[in-house]
Coordinates of C-alpha atoms in Angstrom, one line a residue:
M161 CA 6.2 68.3 8.3
V162 CA 2.9 69.1 6.7
P163 CA 3.1 69.5 2.9
D164 CA 0.1 71.7 2.6
V165 CA -0.4 73.9 5.6
G166 CA -4.1 74.6 6.1
A167 CA -3.7 78.2 7.7
T168 CA -5.5 80.0 4.9
R169 CA -8.5 77.6 4.8
L170 CA -8.6 77.6 8.7
R171 CA -8.5 81.5 8.7
G172 CA -11.4 81.5 6.3
M173 CA -13.6 79.2 8.5
F174 CA -13.1 81.4 11.7
D175 CA -13.8 84.6 9.5
A176 CA -17.0 82.9 8.2
A177 CA -17.9 82.1 11.7
G178 CA -17.7 85.8 12.8
W179 CA -14.4 85.7 14.7
Q180 CA -11.8 88.3 14.3
V181 CA -8.7 86.7 12.6
L182 CA -5.3 88.0 13.3
T183 CA -2.2 86.9 11.4
V184 CA 1.4 87.1 12.9
K185 CA 3.4 85.7 10.0
Y186 CA 6.8 87.7 9.9
G187 CA 9.2 89.1 12.4
R188 CA 10.7 92.7 12.3
L189 CA 13.8 91.5 10.3
L190 CA 11.8 90.2 7.6
E191 CA 9.5 93.2 7.6
E192 CA 12.4 95.5 7.4
L193 CA 13.8 93.5 4.3
F194 CA 10.3 93.6 2.6
A195 CA 10.5 97.4 2.9
R196 CA 13.8 97.6 0.8
E197 CA 14.0 97.4 -3.0
G198 CA 13.2 93.8 -4.0
G199 CA 11.4 93.2 -0.8
D200 CA 8.0 92.5 -2.6
A201 CA 9.8 89.7 -4.5
L202 CA 11.1 88.2 -1.3
R203 CA 7.6 88.2 0.1
R204 CA 6.2 86.7 -2.7
R205 CA 8.9 84.1 -2.9
I206 CA 8.3 83.0 0.8
D207 CA 4.5 83.1 0.6
E208 CA 4.4 80.9 -2.5
M209 CA 7.0 78.4 -1.6
S210 CA 5.7 74.9 -0.3
N211 CA 6.2 74.2 3.4
P212 CA 8.8 71.5 2.8
E213 CA 10.9 73.8 0.7
Y214 CA 10.9 76.4 3.4
Q215 CA 11.8 73.9 5.9
R216 CA 14.7 72.9 3.9
L217 CA 16.0 76.5 3.7
L218 CA 16.4 76.5 7.6
R219 CA 19.1 73.8 7.2
C220 CA 21.0 75.6 4.4
T221 CA 24.3 77.6 4.7
A222 CA 24.5 81.2 3.7
A223 CA 25.9 80.2 0.3
Q224 CA 23.2 77.6 -0.4
L225 CA 20.6 80.2 0.5
R226 CA 22.0 82.7 -2.1
D227 CA 21.7 79.9 -4.6
R228 CA 18.3 78.5 -3.6
L229 CA 16.3 81.5 -2.6
P230 CA 16.3 84.0 -5.6
D231 CA 14.0 83.2 -8.4
T232 CA 14.2 86.8 -10.1
P233 CA 17.1 89.1 -10.8
E234 CA 15.3 91.6 -8.4
L235 CA 15.5 89.1 -5.5
A236 CA 19.0 88.1 -6.3
R237 CA 20.1 91.7 -5.9
L238 CA 18.5 92.0 -2.5
V239 CA 20.0 88.7 -1.3
A240 CA 23.4 89.6 -2.5
A241 CA 23.1 92.9 -0.4
V242 CA 22.6 91.2 2.8
D243 CA 25.4 89.5 5.0
D244 CA 25.5 85.9 5.8
D245 CA 24.3 86.3 9.4
T246 CA 21.4 88.4 8.5
L247 CA 20.3 86.2 5.6
R248 CA 20.3 83.1 7.9
A249 CA 18.5 85.0 10.5
A250 CA 15.9 86.3 7.9
V251 CA 14.7 82.9 6.7
R252 CA 13.8 81.8 10.3
D253 CA 12.3 85.3 11.3
L254 CA 8.7 84.2 11.7
G255 CA 6.1 86.3 13.6
G256 CA 5.5 83.8 16.4
H257 CA 9.0 84.1 17.6
D258 CA 8.9 88.0 17.7
M259 CA 7.3 88.9 21.0
R260 CA 6.9 92.5 19.8
A261 CA 5.0 91.4 16.8
V262 CA 2.8 89.1 19.0
G263 CA 2.3 91.9 21.3
D264 CA 1.2 94.1 18.5
A265 CA -1.4 91.5 17.5
F266 CA -2.8 91.3 21.1
A267 CA -3.2 95.2 21.0
R268 CA -5.3 94.8 17.9
I269 CA -8.0 92.4 19.5
D270 CA -11.6 93.5 19.3
D271 CA -13.2 92.7 22.7
T272 CA -16.5 92.6 21.3
R273 CA -16.2 89.1 19.5
P274 CA -14.0 86.1 19.8
T275 CA -10.6 86.4 18.3
V276 CA -8.1 83.9 17.0
I277 CA -4.4 84.6 16.2
F278 CA -2.5 82.6 13.7
A279 CA 1.3 82.9 14.6
Y280 CA 3.8 81.2 12.2
T281 CA 6.6 79.5 14.0
V282 CA 9.5 77.2 13.5
K283 CA 9.4 73.8 15.2
G284 CA 12.6 73.4 17.1
F285 CA 13.4 77.1 16.9
G286 CA 17.0 77.8 17.5
L287 CA 17.9 74.0 18.1
P288 CA 20.2 71.9 16.0
S289 CA 17.0 69.9 14.9
E290 CA 14.9 72.8 13.5
G291 CA 13.5 72.3 10.1
H292 CA 14.5 68.5 10.2
P293 CA 11.5 66.4 9.0
H294 CA 12.2 63.8 11.8
N295 CA 12.6 66.3 14.8
H296 CA 9.3 65.2 16.2
S297 CA 11.0 62.9 18.6
A298 CA 14.5 64.4 18.4
L299 CA 16.5 64.9 21.7
L300 CA 19.5 67.2 22.4
T301 CA 22.7 65.8 23.4
A302 CA 24.3 66.7 26.7
E303 CA 26.6 69.2 24.8
Q304 CA 23.7 70.8 22.8
F305 CA 21.7 71.1 26.0
A306 CA 24.6 72.9 27.7
E307 CA 25.0 75.2 24.6
L308 CA 21.3 76.1 24.7
A309 CA 21.6 76.9 28.4
T310 CA 24.5 79.2 27.9
R311 CA 22.8 80.9 25.0
S312 CA 19.7 81.4 26.9
G313 CA 21.5 82.7 30.1
M314 CA 20.5 79.8 32.1
S315 CA 22.3 77.1 34.1
V316 CA 22.1 73.4 33.4
E317 CA 22.7 72.7 37.1
A318 CA 19.9 75.3 38.3
P319 CA 17.4 75.1 35.5
W320 CA 14.6 76.7 37.7
Q321 CA 16.3 79.7 39.0
R322 CA 14.4 82.9 39.4
F323 CA 15.3 86.3 38.3
E324 CA 17.0 88.4 41.1
A325 CA 14.2 90.3 42.9
D326 CA 15.9 93.7 42.5
T327 CA 16.4 93.3 38.7
A328 CA 13.8 94.7 36.1
A329 CA 13.0 91.1 35.2
G330 CA 12.5 90.1 38.7
R331 CA 10.2 93.1 39.4
V332 CA 8.1 92.4 36.3
C333 CA 7.6 88.9 37.4
A334 CA 6.7 89.9 40.9
A335 CA 4.2 92.4 39.8
T336 CA 2.6 90.0 37.3
A337 CA 2.4 87.4 39.9
E338 CA 0.6 89.6 42.3
R339 CA -1.8 90.8 39.5
L340 CA -2.6 87.2 38.6
R341 CA -3.0 86.1 42.1
R342 CA -6.7 85.1 43.0
P343 CA -8.0 84.1 46.5
P344 CA -9.0 80.4 46.6
V345 CA -12.6 79.7 45.5
P346 CA -14.3 77.8 48.3
P347 CA -16.6 75.4 46.3
G348 CA -20.2 75.9 47.0
A349 CA -22.5 72.9 47.9
V350 CA -25.1 71.5 45.6
P351 CA -28.7 71.9 47.3
P352 CA -29.9 68.6 48.8
L353 CA -30.9 65.9 46.3
P354 CA -33.4 63.2 47.1
T355 CA -32.2 59.5 46.7
D356 CA -35.7 58.2 45.8
I357 CA -38.9 60.2 44.6
G358 CA -41.0 57.5 45.8
R359 CA -42.9 56.5 42.6
T360 CA -43.1 52.9 41.5
P361 CA -43.5 52.8 37.7
S362 CA -46.1 50.3 36.3
G363 CA -47.1 49.4 32.8
R364 CA -44.7 49.3 29.9
A365 CA -41.9 52.0 29.7
T366 CA -38.4 52.5 28.3
T367 CA -35.4 53.7 30.2
Q368 CA -35.0 56.5 27.7
A369 CA -38.4 57.9 28.6
A370 CA -37.6 57.3 32.3
L371 CA -34.8 59.9 32.1
G372 CA -37.3 62.8 31.1
R373 CA -39.7 61.7 33.6
A374 CA -37.0 61.7 36.4
L375 CA -36.0 65.1 35.4
L376 CA -39.5 66.5 35.7
D377 CA -40.0 64.8 39.1
L378 CA -36.6 66.4 40.4
L379 CA -38.0 69.8 39.3
R380 CA -41.0 69.3 41.4
E381 CA -39.4 67.4 44.4
A382 CA -36.1 69.4 44.6
P383 CA -36.5 72.7 42.8
Q384 CA -33.3 74.4 44.1
A385 CA -31.2 71.3 42.9
A386 CA -33.0 71.1 39.6
R387 CA -32.1 74.7 39.1
R388 CA -28.4 73.6 38.8
V389 CA -29.2 71.2 36.1
V390 CA -28.2 72.1 32.4
T391 CA -29.2 69.7 29.8
L392 CA -27.4 69.6 26.3
S393 CA -28.0 67.6 23.2
P394 CA -27.0 67.6 19.5
D395 CA -30.4 68.0 17.8
V396 CA -32.1 65.0 19.5
S397 CA -34.0 66.8 22.3
S398 CA -37.4 65.5 21.1
S399 CA -36.3 62.0 20.1
T400 CA -34.6 61.3 23.4
N401 CA -37.7 62.2 25.6
L402 CA -36.4 65.6 26.8
G403 CA -39.4 67.5 25.4
G404 CA -41.2 67.7 28.7
W405 CA -38.2 69.0 30.5
V406 CA -37.4 71.5 27.8
N407 CA -41.1 72.8 27.9
K408 CA -40.7 73.4 31.6
V409 CA -37.2 74.9 32.0
G410 CA -36.8 76.6 28.4
V411 CA -33.9 76.9 26.2
W412 CA -30.9 79.2 27.2
S413 CA -30.3 82.3 25.1
P414 CA -28.5 85.4 26.0
D415 CA -31.7 87.3 25.1
E416 CA -35.5 86.7 25.1
R417 CA -36.5 85.4 21.7
R418 CA -39.9 84.9 20.3
D419 CA -41.2 81.4 19.8
W420 CA -42.9 81.6 16.5
F421 CA -44.6 78.3 16.8
D422 CA -46.2 79.0 20.3
D423 CA -49.6 79.3 18.7
D424 CA -49.3 76.2 16.5
P425 CA -51.6 73.5 17.9
E426 CA -49.5 70.8 16.3
T427 CA -46.2 71.7 18.1
V428 CA -45.6 69.8 21.1
L429 CA -42.0 70.9 21.9
H430 CA -42.0 74.6 22.8
W431 CA -38.6 76.4 22.5
R432 CA -38.9 79.3 24.8
E433 CA -35.6 80.8 24.5
H434 CA -34.5 83.2 27.5
P435 CA -31.5 83.9 29.7
T436 CA -32.7 81.6 32.5
G437 CA -33.3 78.5 30.2
Q438 CA -31.6 75.3 31.3
H439 CA -31.3 73.5 28.0
L440 CA -28.6 73.9 25.3
E441 CA -29.3 72.6 21.8
F442 CA -26.4 72.1 19.4
G443 CA -26.5 70.9 15.7
I444 CA -25.1 67.7 14.9
A445 CA -22.0 68.3 16.9
E446 CA -21.5 65.6 19.4
G447 CA -18.0 66.9 20.1
N448 CA -19.2 70.5 20.8
V449 CA -21.7 68.9 23.3
V450 CA -19.0 67.2 25.4
G451 CA -16.7 70.1 25.3
A452 CA -19.6 72.3 26.7
L453 CA -20.1 69.4 29.2
G454 CA -16.5 69.7 30.5
E455 CA -16.6 73.3 30.9
L456 CA -20.0 73.4 32.7
G457 CA -18.9 70.5 34.8
A458 CA -15.9 72.5 36.2
T459 CA -17.7 75.6 37.5
W460 CA -17.5 74.1 41.0
S461 CA -13.8 74.4 41.1
R462 CA -13.5 77.9 39.1
W463 CA -16.3 80.0 40.5
G464 CA -17.5 77.8 43.5
Q465 CA -20.8 77.6 41.8
P466 CA -21.6 73.9 40.9
L467 CA -23.7 73.1 37.9
L468 CA -25.1 69.7 37.2
P469 CA -24.6 69.2 33.4
I470 CA -26.3 66.3 31.6
G471 CA -25.5 65.7 28.0
V472 CA -27.8 63.4 25.9
L473 CA -26.9 62.0 22.5
Y474 CA -27.4 58.9 20.4
D475 CA -25.4 56.2 22.0
P476 CA -23.9 54.9 18.7
F477 CA -22.2 58.4 18.5
V478 CA -20.8 58.4 22.0
E479 CA -17.5 57.4 20.5
R480 CA -17.3 60.4 18.3
A481 CA -17.4 62.6 21.5
L482 CA -15.2 60.3 23.7
E483 CA -11.9 62.1 23.3
P484 CA -13.1 65.5 24.2
W485 CA -15.4 64.3 27.1
S486 CA -12.4 62.3 28.3
F487 CA -10.2 65.3 28.2
G488 CA -13.0 67.3 30.1
I489 CA -13.0 64.6 32.9
Y490 CA -9.3 64.8 33.0
A491 CA -9.4 68.5 33.5
G492 CA -11.9 68.4 36.4
G493 CA -15.2 68.6 34.5
Q494 CA -17.8 66.5 36.1
S495 CA -20.8 65.6 34.2
I496 CA -23.3 63.0 33.1
L497 CA -23.2 61.6 29.7
V498 CA -26.4 59.9 28.4
G499 CA -26.2 57.6 25.4
T500 CA -29.6 56.6 24.2
P501 CA -31.0 54.7 22.4
S502 CA -28.4 51.8 22.6
G503 CA -27.5 48.6 21.2
V504 CA -29.4 46.5 18.5
S505 CA -32.6 47.1 20.5
L506 CA -33.2 50.0 18.3
A507 CA -33.9 47.1 15.8
P508 CA -35.7 49.0 12.9
E509 CA -32.8 51.4 12.2
G510 CA -30.1 48.9 11.2
G511 CA -26.5 48.7 11.7
A512 CA -25.7 52.5 11.5
H513 CA -27.6 53.3 14.8
Q514 CA -26.9 50.1 16.7
S515 CA -23.9 50.5 19.3
I516 CA -21.9 47.4 20.1
T517 CA -18.8 48.6 22.0
T518 CA -20.2 51.4 24.1
A519 CA -21.0 49.1 27.0
S520 CA -17.4 48.4 27.7
V521 CA -16.3 52.0 26.8
G522 CA -18.1 53.1 30.0
L523 CA -16.5 50.5 32.0
E524 CA -12.9 51.4 30.9
Q525 CA -13.2 55.2 31.1
P526 CA -11.2 56.7 34.0
G527 CA -13.0 59.1 36.3
C528 CA -16.4 57.8 35.1
T529 CA -19.0 55.4 36.5
S530 CA -21.0 53.6 33.9
Y531 CA -24.6 52.4 34.2
E532 CA -27.0 50.6 32.1
P533 CA -30.4 50.3 34.0
A534 CA -33.0 47.9 32.9
F535 CA -36.1 49.4 34.6
A536 CA -37.4 53.0 34.9
I537 CA -37.0 53.1 38.6
E538 CA -33.4 52.1 38.2
V539 CA -33.0 55.4 36.1
E540 CA -34.4 57.5 38.7
W541 CA -32.4 56.1 41.5
I542 CA -29.2 56.0 39.4
L543 CA -29.8 59.6 38.0
L544 CA -30.1 60.9 41.6
A545 CA -27.1 59.2 42.9
S546 CA -25.1 60.4 39.9
L547 CA -26.2 64.0 40.4
A548 CA -25.1 63.8 43.9
R549 CA -21.5 62.9 42.8
L550 CA -21.1 66.1 40.7
G551 CA -19.7 69.4 41.6
R552 CA -17.4 68.5 44.5
P553 CA -13.6 67.9 44.9
D554 CA -14.2 64.1 45.2
G555 CA -16.9 64.0 42.4
T556 CA -17.0 61.7 39.5
S557 CA -18.6 61.7 36.1
T558 CA -21.5 59.2 34.9
Y559 CA -22.2 57.5 31.7
L560 CA -25.8 56.0 31.4
R561 CA -26.6 53.7 28.4
L562 CA -30.4 53.9 27.9
S563 CA -32.8 52.0 25.5
T564 CA -35.9 52.6 23.6
R565 CA -37.3 49.2 24.3
P566 CA -40.5 49.1 26.2
V567 CA -40.3 46.7 29.2
D568 CA -42.9 45.6 31.6
Q569 CA -42.1 47.5 34.9
T570 CA -43.8 45.1 37.2
S571 CA -41.0 42.6 36.2
A572 CA -38.7 44.7 38.4
A573 CA -40.6 43.4 41.5
V574 CA -39.7 46.6 43.5
P575 CA -40.3 45.7 47.2
A576 CA -43.3 47.3 48.8
D577 CA -41.6 47.4 52.1
A578 CA -39.7 50.6 52.9
A579 CA -36.5 49.0 54.2
A580 CA -36.4 46.4 51.3
R581 CA -36.9 49.2 48.8
E582 CA -34.1 51.2 50.0
R583 CA -31.9 48.0 50.2
R584 CA -32.9 47.4 46.5
R585 CA -31.9 51.1 45.8
K586 CA -28.5 50.9 47.2
Q587 CA -27.7 47.6 45.3
V588 CA -28.8 49.1 41.9
V589 CA -26.5 52.2 42.6
A590 CA -23.8 49.8 43.8
G591 CA -23.8 47.9 40.5
A592 CA -26.0 44.7 40.7
Y593 CA -28.8 43.0 42.6
A594 CA -30.6 39.7 42.8
L595 CA -33.9 39.8 40.9
R596 CA -34.8 36.1 41.0
R597 CA -33.7 33.7 43.6
T598 CA -34.7 30.1 43.1
S599 CA -35.4 28.0 46.2
G600 CA -32.6 26.0 47.3
T601 CA -29.3 25.9 45.6
P602 CA -29.1 27.1 41.9
A603 CA -27.9 25.0 39.1
L604 CA -27.4 28.1 37.0
T605 CA -27.0 31.9 37.3
I606 CA -28.1 34.3 34.6
A607 CA -26.4 37.8 34.8
A608 CA -28.2 40.3 32.5
M609 CA -27.8 44.0 31.9
G610 CA -30.2 46.6 30.3
A611 CA -32.9 46.0 27.6
V612 CA -32.3 42.1 27.6
V613 CA -33.2 41.4 31.2
P614 CA -36.9 40.3 30.0
E615 CA -35.0 37.6 27.9
A616 CA -33.1 36.3 31.0
L617 CA -36.4 36.1 33.0
A618 CA -38.1 34.3 30.2
A619 CA -35.3 31.8 29.8
A620 CA -35.2 31.3 33.6
Q621 CA -38.8 30.4 33.7
R622 CA -38.3 28.0 30.9
L623 CA -35.2 26.2 32.4
E624 CA -37.1 25.8 35.8
S625 CA -40.1 24.1 33.9
M626 CA -37.4 21.6 32.8
G627 CA -35.9 21.1 36.3
T628 CA -32.9 23.5 36.1
A629 CA -32.9 25.8 39.2
V630 CA -31.8 29.4 38.2
D631 CA -30.9 32.8 39.8
V632 CA -31.2 36.0 37.8
V633 CA -28.9 38.8 38.6
V634 CA -29.5 42.3 37.1
V635 CA -26.0 44.0 36.5
T636 CA -26.5 47.9 36.5
S637 CA -23.0 48.8 36.5
P638 CA -20.2 46.5 35.1
G639 CA -17.5 49.1 36.0
L640 CA -18.6 49.2 39.7
L641 CA -18.5 45.4 39.8
F642 CA -15.1 45.2 38.1
D643 CA -13.8 47.8 40.6
A644 CA -15.0 45.6 43.4
V645 CA -13.4 42.4 42.0
R646 CA -9.9 44.3 41.8
A647 CA -10.4 45.7 45.3
R648 CA -11.0 42.2 46.5
S649 CA -7.7 41.3 45.3
G650 CA -5.9 44.1 46.7
H651 CA -5.8 46.4 43.7
G652 CA -7.5 49.8 44.5
Q653 CA -10.5 50.9 46.7
A654 CA -13.9 49.9 46.1
D655 CA -16.9 48.6 47.9
T656 CA -16.8 44.8 47.7
G657 CA -20.1 44.2 49.5
V658 CA -21.9 44.2 46.2
L659 CA -20.1 41.0 45.3
G660 CA -21.4 39.1 48.2
A661 CA -24.9 40.4 47.8
A662 CA -25.2 39.7 44.1
F663 CA -23.0 36.7 43.6
P664 CA -22.6 35.0 47.0
A665 CA -20.2 32.2 47.1
H666 CA -22.7 29.8 48.6
R667 CA -24.8 30.3 45.5
A668 CA -22.1 29.8 43.0
A669 CA -23.1 28.1 39.8
P670 CA -22.3 28.0 36.2
L671 CA -23.0 31.4 34.6
V672 CA -24.5 32.8 31.6
T673 CA -24.1 36.6 31.0
L674 CA -26.4 38.5 28.7
L675 CA -26.4 42.1 27.3
D676 CA -27.1 44.1 24.1
G677 CA -23.5 45.1 23.6
H678 CA -20.0 43.4 23.3
P679 CA -20.1 40.1 25.5
H680 CA -16.7 40.7 27.0
T681 CA -18.1 43.6 29.0
L682 CA -19.4 41.1 31.6
A683 CA -17.1 38.2 30.9
F684 CA -15.1 39.0 34.1
L685 CA -18.1 38.0 36.3
A686 CA -17.2 34.3 36.0
G687 CA -14.0 35.2 38.0
I688 CA -15.9 36.2 41.0
N689 CA -16.7 32.7 42.1
Q690 CA -14.5 30.9 39.4
V691 CA -17.3 29.2 37.6
R692 CA -17.8 27.9 34.1
A693 CA -19.4 30.6 31.8
T694 CA -20.9 31.5 28.4
H695 CA -21.0 35.1 27.4
L696 CA -23.9 36.2 25.1
G697 CA -23.9 39.6 23.4
V698 CA -23.5 41.5 20.2
T699 CA -20.2 41.1 18.1
R700 CA -21.1 42.1 14.6
F701 CA -22.9 44.9 12.9
G702 CA -26.6 44.5 13.1
Q703 CA -29.4 44.1 10.7
S704 CA -32.7 45.9 10.3
G705 CA -35.8 44.1 11.4
D706 CA -38.3 43.5 14.2
L707 CA -36.9 43.1 17.8
E708 CA -37.4 39.5 17.8
S709 CA -35.6 38.7 14.6
V710 CA -32.5 40.9 15.5
Y711 CA -32.1 39.5 19.0
R712 CA -32.4 35.9 17.4
Y713 CA -29.7 36.9 14.7
H714 CA -27.3 38.1 17.4
G715 CA -28.0 35.2 19.8
I716 CA -29.3 37.3 22.6
D717 CA -32.9 36.0 22.7
A718 CA -34.5 33.7 25.2
D719 CA -33.9 30.6 23.0
S720 CA -30.2 31.4 22.8
V721 CA -29.9 31.8 26.7
V722 CA -31.6 28.5 27.1
A723 CA -29.4 26.6 24.6
A724 CA -26.4 28.2 26.3
A725 CA -27.6 27.3 29.8
L726 CA -28.2 23.6 28.8
D727 CA -24.8 23.4 27.5
L728 CA -23.4 24.4 30.7
V729 CA -25.4 22.5 33.2

């Protein structure tokens, strides 16, 4: 029971947004009473009373209603002139239960704009629990259920019986079923996607910037597939490196619009708005972005025309959008959600923009594969593989957690040999790969993910100089690794080969896990080979500062890795 119903406020919000607002508040019986002498007083009384008072009237006898309802002599006379049954029926005669009133509202719909109908109803209408403040979890007794079936003309023994075909109701149902029947929509195939563009990034780059680069490469290498890509963002297109893509494909608009800054030499991002644009820009509304992601990701099943939607938002705000995105996945919407920048690697912006829990959120989200690449080439491979999983009956969504930390791309040590490069690509997409193997048997393994892989490599070199042999494994998808661990134990289906490739039993050693996120995300890795382990990550709100200081503050710098390793070995 809500003391202050917000219908008036909500109606005003829809009206201000340009919607047609229709209200179905009262049924025919009350409308007839309103037309009598004293009817205006009755309408005013019901309109002005609080919701709890109205709900209490639903549980009153006729005598109690005659005492409680009138507040003026005029209304008392009207109530006195109404018989008991009519009076009790009138107080619960709200418009949402009057199908003729609802039908009248549908007939008034203006098809030139969106419409919302506010229909007033009684919770538990017609049941013994109607109007009771605790009816949210109320159940009927067997006797009450049988009485409801009799009153409804139904049978407890055959609750799903249909109307007889030769009755008026049966004919209406048959005609409606025929009218609503649609032929099955065969899902169309997504145009072929490459698995590897073929570039090997060099210099220093961020995984965030690599996303924009990969989209432009896709536009060049596979234009037919790229035409299916739709990008969405809540006001962060330029700050998340989508500028080049937006300049190429334009912004969607139902009509061509003039870009008044197209002749401004200082404007880098050009908002060419036209009906064939492929980017949608929202305000600061992450929930709206992922709501649209779910709808765009379901076109493959609804119209047989698969789209490849990619939503890009600040990683700290993924959790704002998690519920509607999760609902979209549940309803069959397949999409890619990109959270960037992520973690405390966005050091100067302080705690408000430093995500902690999102690394594990992706691991735990059903219907979704989470990735956190460390290098630019991994972004490309993962993006292409993720796009290939969209728009199909067995498809899945993907969550990418990217960073603004510039990383030396030569550290990726991408194999020059074509077969070895393809092997690396498959391992990246599968969830993990060995970046550094020491000669002989390792005394320690460091498993790192995302932006802190350079700290893992630096710590490994220092440990080697002290005589500790170290393997470094890069984790790209903790979710896929966890699925593999469960599948190996007989729980679910997953590719377990990645475990043997990244964490072979014959190289089992004490383990240090490292990521810019909550350390429990990778804690399960110790169970692969049943080794002793220490898990480093971020467990508290961040501080503003330079990257080195912030990493040291959270204990994810190279010094912390070395110290944790020495304690283990």
